[in-house]
XYZ file of C-alpha atoms in Angstrom:
474
model
C 0.000 0.000 0.000
C 2.749 2.416 0.917
C 4.658 1.547 -2.299
C 1.550 2.230 -4.392
C 1.085 5.650 -2.759
C 4.712 6.565 -3.471
C 4.314 5.512 -7.095
C 1.163 7.568 -7.584
C 2.774 10.579 -5.856
C 5.756 10.274 -8.261
C 3.460 10.290 -11.280
C 1.631 13.345 -9.994
C 4.921 15.186 -9.448
C 6.324 14.015 -12.802
C 3.272 15.271 -14.692
C 3.914 19.021 -14.232
C 7.647 18.476 -14.687
C 7.100 16.750 -18.045
C 4.765 19.537 -19.095
C 7.388 22.154 -18.206
C 10.017 20.275 -20.230
C 7.699 20.055 -23.244
C 6.886 23.764 -23.015
C 10.579 24.629 -22.741
C 11.445 22.690 -25.908
C 8.307 23.616 -27.838
C 9.867 26.606 -29.687
C 12.753 24.432 -30.814
C 10.390 21.682 -31.922
C 8.235 24.176 -33.807
C 11.300 25.662 -35.515
C 12.505 22.194 -36.452
C 9.112 21.236 -37.851
C 8.872 24.473 -39.805
C 12.371 23.988 -41.201
C 11.562 20.414 -42.209
C 8.314 21.562 -43.810
C 10.064 24.347 -45.713
C 12.771 21.993 -46.966
C 10.132 19.476 -48.018
C 8.053 21.863 -50.120
C 8.084 21.440 -53.903
C 9.570 24.922 -54.297
C 13.117 24.587 -52.900
C 13.411 28.271 -51.978
C 14.898 27.685 -48.527
C 17.408 25.159 -49.838
C 18.406 27.633 -52.548
C 19.005 30.294 -49.906
C 21.243 27.870 -48.023
C 23.293 27.177 -51.175
C 23.554 30.899 -51.901
C 24.565 31.707 -48.315
C 27.244 28.998 -48.339
C 28.572 30.397 -51.631
C 28.766 33.922 -50.214
C 30.465 32.906 -46.978
C 32.971 30.748 -48.838
C 33.664 33.649 -51.182
C 34.453 35.968 -48.279
C 37.410 33.826 -47.202
C 40.631 35.537 -48.347
C 38.648 37.950 -50.531
C 41.279 40.618 -49.848
C 44.118 38.338 -50.960
C 46.181 39.086 -52.937
C 46.608 42.522 -51.460
C 47.737 43.837 -54.822
C 45.898 43.955 -58.173
C 45.861 40.702 -60.136
C 45.334 40.044 -63.833
C 42.974 42.604 -65.459
C 42.333 44.405 -62.195
C 45.266 46.593 -63.234
C 43.003 48.081 -65.952
C 39.697 48.350 -64.118
C 40.810 49.725 -60.749
C 42.233 52.979 -62.191
C 39.120 53.318 -64.367
C 36.902 52.930 -61.293
C 38.886 55.619 -59.475
C 38.328 57.993 -62.399
C 34.614 57.303 -62.094
C 34.757 58.356 -58.449
C 36.599 61.623 -59.038
C 34.978 62.158 -62.494
C 38.202 63.467 -63.987
C 38.463 61.749 -67.360
C 37.742 58.597 -69.329
C 39.876 55.541 -68.731
C 39.491 52.046 -70.171
C 37.008 53.432 -72.729
C 36.707 50.211 -74.749
C 34.231 48.668 -72.280
C 30.832 49.793 -70.938
C 30.719 51.293 -67.473
C 28.571 49.094 -65.235
C 31.318 46.712 -64.096
C 33.589 49.632 -63.268
C 30.708 51.366 -61.505
C 30.319 48.262 -59.313
C 34.013 48.433 -58.387
C 33.779 52.180 -57.706
C 30.766 51.583 -55.461
C 32.775 49.103 -53.417
C 35.606 51.606 -53.101
C 33.221 54.300 -51.866
C 31.307 52.122 -49.402
C 34.057 49.840 -48.068
C 37.285 51.583 -49.005
C 39.873 51.568 -51.762
C 41.267 48.256 -50.560
C 41.449 44.780 -52.114
C 38.390 43.758 -50.086
C 36.528 46.859 -51.250
C 37.501 46.263 -54.893
C 36.177 42.710 -54.951
C 33.195 42.745 -52.606
C 30.706 44.161 -55.177
C 31.343 41.283 -57.551
C 30.904 38.764 -54.750
C 27.542 40.321 -53.929
C 26.631 40.371 -57.626
C 27.745 36.758 -58.074
C 25.671 35.696 -55.081
C 22.575 37.483 -56.390
C 23.203 36.061 -59.841
C 23.473 32.552 -58.444
C 20.121 33.037 -56.716
C 18.527 34.484 -59.865
C 19.821 31.748 -62.160
C 18.660 29.017 -59.798
C 15.206 30.565 -59.449
C 15.011 30.826 -63.228
C 15.604 27.084 -63.499
C 12.899 26.441 -60.905
C 10.241 28.514 -62.649
C 11.184 27.043 -66.025
C 11.352 23.390 -64.954
C 9.235 23.162 -61.757
C 11.591 20.341 -60.781
C 12.988 20.491 -57.256
C 15.851 18.093 -57.861
C 16.873 19.746 -61.156
C 16.861 23.172 -59.521
C 19.020 22.147 -56.568
C 21.425 20.259 -58.816
C 21.829 23.316 -61.001
C 22.477 25.531 -57.980
C 25.244 23.257 -56.739
C 26.762 22.787 -60.211
C 26.862 26.526 -60.944
C 28.219 27.448 -57.509
C 31.051 24.910 -57.892
C 31.922 25.163 -61.594
C 35.012 27.250 -60.620
C 34.350 30.021 -63.150
C 31.384 31.558 -61.330
C 33.238 31.400 -58.024
C 36.472 32.913 -59.355
C 34.772 35.723 -61.293
C 32.823 36.587 -58.132
C 36.125 37.205 -56.332
C 37.999 39.440 -58.738
C 37.458 43.082 -59.711
C 36.718 42.474 -63.382
C 33.675 43.250 -65.544
C 32.365 39.770 -66.291
C 30.319 39.203 -63.146
C 28.378 42.420 -63.729
C 27.314 40.982 -67.081
C 26.702 37.449 -65.808
C 24.747 38.346 -62.682
C 22.458 40.836 -64.399
C 21.682 38.360 -67.171
C 20.898 35.700 -64.556
C 18.454 38.094 -62.890
C 16.956 38.886 -66.316
C 16.351 35.193 -66.986
C 14.747 34.848 -63.549
C 12.278 37.620 -64.342
C 11.732 36.258 -67.841
C 10.808 32.829 -66.503
C 8.528 34.447 -63.895
C 6.744 36.403 -66.622
C 6.027 33.181 -68.521
C 4.988 31.350 -65.340
C 2.805 34.035 -63.734
C 1.796 36.186 -66.699
C 2.651 39.567 -65.197
C 3.929 42.464 -67.270
C 6.108 43.933 -64.514
C 8.273 40.821 -64.707
C 8.768 41.595 -68.404
C 9.753 45.136 -67.461
C 12.291 43.900 -64.906
C 13.646 41.388 -67.409
C 14.240 44.255 -69.820
C 15.950 46.365 -67.160
C 18.287 43.550 -66.138
C 19.105 42.748 -69.771
C 20.116 46.360 -70.301
C 22.273 46.277 -67.172
C 23.890 43.050 -68.372
C 24.772 44.714 -71.644
C 26.227 47.536 -69.577
C 28.634 44.972 -68.142
C 29.851 43.442 -71.399
C 28.607 43.141 -74.951
C 28.820 39.385 -75.382
C 25.250 39.004 -74.063
C 23.820 40.554 -77.232
C 22.805 37.212 -78.861
C 20.941 36.213 -75.693
C 19.155 39.547 -75.337
C 17.042 38.933 -78.439
C 15.782 35.515 -77.313
C 13.016 36.573 -74.877
C 11.405 38.859 -77.440
C 11.683 36.328 -80.252
C 10.261 33.575 -78.059
C 7.371 35.839 -77.054
C 6.610 36.488 -80.727
C 6.836 32.767 -81.527
C 4.615 31.660 -78.645
C 2.046 34.317 -79.501
C 2.116 33.236 -83.167
C 1.413 29.640 -82.114
C -1.372 30.746 -79.792
C -3.238 32.730 -82.458
C -2.719 30.109 -85.164
C -0.214 32.032 -87.223
C 2.086 29.016 -87.254
C 1.176 25.340 -87.073
C -2.296 26.310 -88.280
C -4.785 23.819 -89.756
C -3.886 22.806 -93.342
C -5.951 24.722 -95.823
C -6.753 27.477 -93.348
C -5.733 30.894 -94.595
C -3.893 33.377 -92.454
C -5.966 36.548 -92.576
C -5.296 40.127 -91.639
C -7.315 39.550 -88.500
C -4.892 36.800 -87.482
C -1.951 39.125 -87.970
C -3.739 41.813 -85.972
C -4.327 39.345 -83.152
C -0.660 38.420 -83.269
C 0.446 42.036 -82.965
C -2.239 43.547 -80.758
C -4.101 40.658 -79.104
C -3.799 40.269 -75.351
C -5.845 37.107 -74.662
C -3.129 34.614 -75.511
C 0.039 32.995 -74.217
C 2.764 33.442 -73.168
C 1.784 36.503 -71.071
C -1.922 37.235 -71.164
C -2.851 40.887 -70.990
C 0.310 41.930 -72.862
C 0.323 42.433 -76.621
C 3.331 41.707 -78.811
C 3.733 45.431 -79.430
C 3.856 46.084 -75.692
C 6.312 43.212 -75.211
C 8.615 44.863 -77.751
C 8.710 47.892 -75.463
C 9.606 45.879 -72.340
C 12.015 43.463 -74.009
C 13.413 45.708 -76.739
C 13.236 49.399 -75.915
C 13.716 49.170 -72.128
C 17.016 47.226 -72.390
C 18.433 49.790 -74.805
C 17.415 52.736 -72.627
C 18.762 51.012 -69.508
C 22.065 50.323 -71.237
C 22.467 53.962 -72.216
C 21.554 55.013 -68.666
C 24.652 53.178 -67.381
C 26.736 55.865 -69.130
C 25.257 58.611 -66.912
C 28.493 59.297 -64.936
C 30.382 59.921 -68.193
C 28.303 63.065 -68.777
C 30.010 64.657 -65.766
C 33.669 64.026 -66.616
C 35.841 67.103 -66.290
C 37.677 66.206 -69.496
C 35.731 65.136 -72.618
C 32.350 64.659 -70.965
C 29.807 62.506 -72.785
C 27.056 64.228 -74.755
C 23.713 62.956 -76.025
C 24.883 63.558 -79.574
C 28.075 61.609 -78.951
C 26.478 58.633 -77.177
C 25.754 56.611 -80.313
C 29.077 57.336 -82.092
C 30.854 56.378 -78.872
C 29.582 52.814 -79.253
C 31.308 52.543 -82.630
C 34.503 53.878 -81.102
C 34.306 51.278 -78.320
C 33.957 48.505 -80.906
C 36.987 49.823 -82.781
C 39.043 49.858 -79.591
C 38.100 46.280 -78.728
C 39.009 45.013 -82.193
C 42.346 46.837 -82.063
C 43.728 44.500 -79.361
C 45.867 42.170 -81.477
C 48.997 41.628 -79.391
C 49.286 37.886 -78.607
C 48.943 36.807 -74.983
C 50.413 33.733 -73.358
C 47.028 32.498 -72.169
C 44.933 33.407 -75.218
C 42.689 30.606 -76.471
C 39.799 29.812 -78.814
C 36.194 28.774 -78.278
C 36.703 25.095 -79.093
C 39.425 24.897 -76.435
C 37.006 26.366 -73.891
C 34.492 23.598 -74.562
C 36.978 20.917 -73.528
C 38.610 22.876 -70.684
C 41.985 22.840 -72.414
C 43.460 26.300 -71.871
C 42.882 27.996 -68.517
C 44.511 31.187 -67.240
C 46.645 31.911 -64.230
C 45.049 34.984 -62.693
C 47.676 34.714 -59.964
C 50.662 32.482 -59.297
C 53.312 34.185 -57.218
C 54.693 34.527 -53.704
C 52.421 37.171 -52.202
C 51.126 38.011 -48.715
C 53.569 35.680 -47.037
C 53.013 32.532 -49.091
C 53.022 31.014 -52.553
C 49.484 31.532 -53.852
C 47.568 30.881 -57.022
C 44.217 31.462 -58.707
C 43.737 29.294 -61.767
C 40.804 30.272 -63.980
C 39.915 26.744 -65.025
C 36.625 24.915 -65.377
C 35.442 22.111 -63.136
C 37.075 19.009 -64.659
C 33.919 16.905 -64.276
C 30.838 19.095 -64.721
C 32.271 21.134 -67.603
C 32.894 17.973 -69.617
C 29.924 15.902 -68.454
C 27.662 18.770 -69.463
C 28.643 18.450 -73.145
C 26.907 15.094 -73.815
C 24.041 16.385 -71.644
C 23.721 19.332 -74.026
C 23.603 16.999 -77.027
C 20.961 14.886 -75.306
C 18.915 17.995 -74.514
C 19.126 19.155 -78.114
C 18.088 15.724 -79.424
C 15.200 15.228 -77.009
C 14.070 18.817 -77.516
C 14.005 18.321 -81.274
C 12.088 15.052 -81.099
C 9.734 15.758 -78.209
C 6.825 18.086 -77.592
C 5.721 19.769 -74.396
C 7.221 22.021 -71.746
C 10.185 19.852 -70.728
C 11.468 19.122 -74.279
C 11.079 22.802 -75.153
C 13.102 23.744 -72.097
C 15.857 21.333 -73.073
C 15.884 22.660 -76.608
C 16.025 26.217 -75.261
C 19.012 25.445 -73.024
C 20.910 23.930 -75.951
C 20.050 26.921 -78.149
C 21.145 29.432 -75.513
C 24.454 27.597 -75.176
C 25.051 27.873 -78.912
C 24.106 31.560 -78.923
C 26.467 32.238 -76.017
C 29.336 30.544 -77.805
C 28.678 31.682 -81.364
C 29.432 35.287 -80.362
C 33.048 34.281 -79.844
C 33.197 31.727 -82.651
C 32.386 34.357 -85.286
C 33.942 37.300 -83.449
C 36.929 38.747 -85.236
C 38.593 39.689 -81.958
C 41.914 37.786 -82.087
C 42.727 37.812 -78.357
C 40.218 35.766 -76.375
C 40.414 34.013 -73.022
C 38.820 31.108 -71.200
C 36.773 33.303 -68.866
C 34.776 34.398 -71.928
C 33.203 30.939 -71.710
C 31.547 31.700 -68.353
C 28.182 32.652 -69.871
C 27.975 29.546 -72.045
C 29.037 27.424 -69.064
C 25.829 28.405 -67.236
C 23.852 26.447 -69.837
C 26.272 23.532 -69.622
C 25.385 23.310 -65.924
C 21.678 23.634 -66.719
C 21.787 20.818 -69.277
C 23.600 18.489 -66.886
C 21.096 19.261 -64.118
C 18.137 18.683 -66.458
C 19.382 15.294 -67.585
C 20.388 14.011 -64.147
C 17.244 15.430 -62.565
C 15.010 13.704 -65.082
C 16.816 10.399 -64.607
C 16.356 10.739 -60.845
C 12.630 11.337 -61.246
C 12.423 8.269 -63.485
C 14.029 6.121 -60.786
C 17.624 6.050 -62.051
C 19.327 7.405 -58.960
C 23.006 6.409 -59.049
C 24.182 8.871 -61.765
C 23.012 11.823 -59.673
C 24.572 10.514 -56.478
C 27.867 9.754 -58.202
C 27.898 13.137 -59.972
C 27.235 15.065 -56.775
C 29.940 13.196 -54.873
C 32.463 13.719 -57.656
C 31.517 17.389 -58.118
C 31.913 18.290 -54.456
C 35.074 16.224 -53.991
C 36.812 17.899 -56.933
C 35.688 21.344 -55.786
C 37.154 20.722 -52.343
C 40.354 19.398 -53.911
C 40.773 22.425 -56.187
C 39.605 24.999 -53.646
C 43.155 26.052 -52.648
C 44.107 26.815 -56.252
C 40.967 28.873 -56.976
C 40.866 30.814 -53.703
C 44.428 32.133 -53.220
C 45.117 29.747 -50.343
C 48.740 29.190 -49.243
C 50.250 26.531 -51.504
C 53.196 24.191 -51.171
C 56.268 24.776 -53.300
C 55.820 25.569 -56.976
C 56.783 22.083 -58.147
C 54.504 20.390 -55.622
C 51.572 22.619 -56.638
C 52.107 21.795 -60.281
C 52.199 18.069 -59.572
C 48.944 18.304 -57.608
C 46.760 20.490 -59.835
C 48.270 20.702 -63.322
C 46.395 17.707 -64.743
C 47.119 18.674 -68.357
C 50.247 20.150 -69.882
C 48.108 22.863 -71.548
C 47.015 24.064 -68.094
C 50.519 25.300 -67.239
């Protein structure tokens, strides 16, 4: 009897104690459940933020090293300083946005190596987010989207160009944001996404000109989709295309891809807005003390810029051609010298696995896109087409001196093709290629991290034995 009373008294006392413990841990349990629910949603927004945050934090490590200018920073840093003091033009062969980014970092953080490079790290992080969201809205595939985010963050080129004060990340990041807004416009049918796509395309052009072939694709695809919707193409045999059909194509607003927006209006958002935005990036040049820009001289200045770019003919040790970029044959040493107390290096090279594995994935996307019908085959076909357009600019360009980092825009679509193929195989039940690819991708990134992040290296000979896999890499 006494034992039973003690037992019951213990249960009574344990009841409130257990309740207090549960209440104490309830916030943690709720947070854990919410996190698990967010990670389990079809839209992988939280997981994307985690990838983007990891990319940014990793990019901050040794961002100020080397403490001296490296590679083409020697051209763009003085030009950025002239933008700050508005004295005169410098480095006139390129648009201004990339140099404006660098100048902004100098003003906000200081004229230090960290200040020079921080704006591009921020831009690269935003661009990574935008590109990954674009893949989500275009594919609606969680696994494909996350794969693409990891592949792009670790393809070496995106990471390196986010950590150097050059112009390429201004172009790349703004185009990634433009594609995000473009895909949102198609998915949600809202005109303000078209407007933002046009603004970001203009800003991308203000970074570098090699986005020109890609800038025409949203407008052309809008016109094509609207023509299909009104029956202007693929119409019933024997059915005549009338003036009313053409009027619907130009002025109708009841059809795909963005209902409520006519083709004429789309031309404004995707054609006129990018041009006006691009010219707006030249605003600081109107206030130079020496040879200020004028409205009358704005158009002729573009011809002069083209002439200056084509005039660079002096051979460079690391110059290469587009077909070498495809196979990762000729990288560039942005840095390889004893600096800041150690032997350090930054090798602008592509990821040895994903850059090559993406090539057959591109061919498969092109083939399946050509044969198939529906949203997924069209997306695959579009990725393959965008890759070709990104590369053809350099294949037909008469500029004799070209470098591997010019491949960075095309490489985005290599990563997208690889993610599309592996993601589709995963969804079909073929799981091992994705697991093996992810393991190999991350392992190689970790192995090459010292040589792409200016980490202290062993002796020169030891570094070459470790990372110089091909003779052409030296």
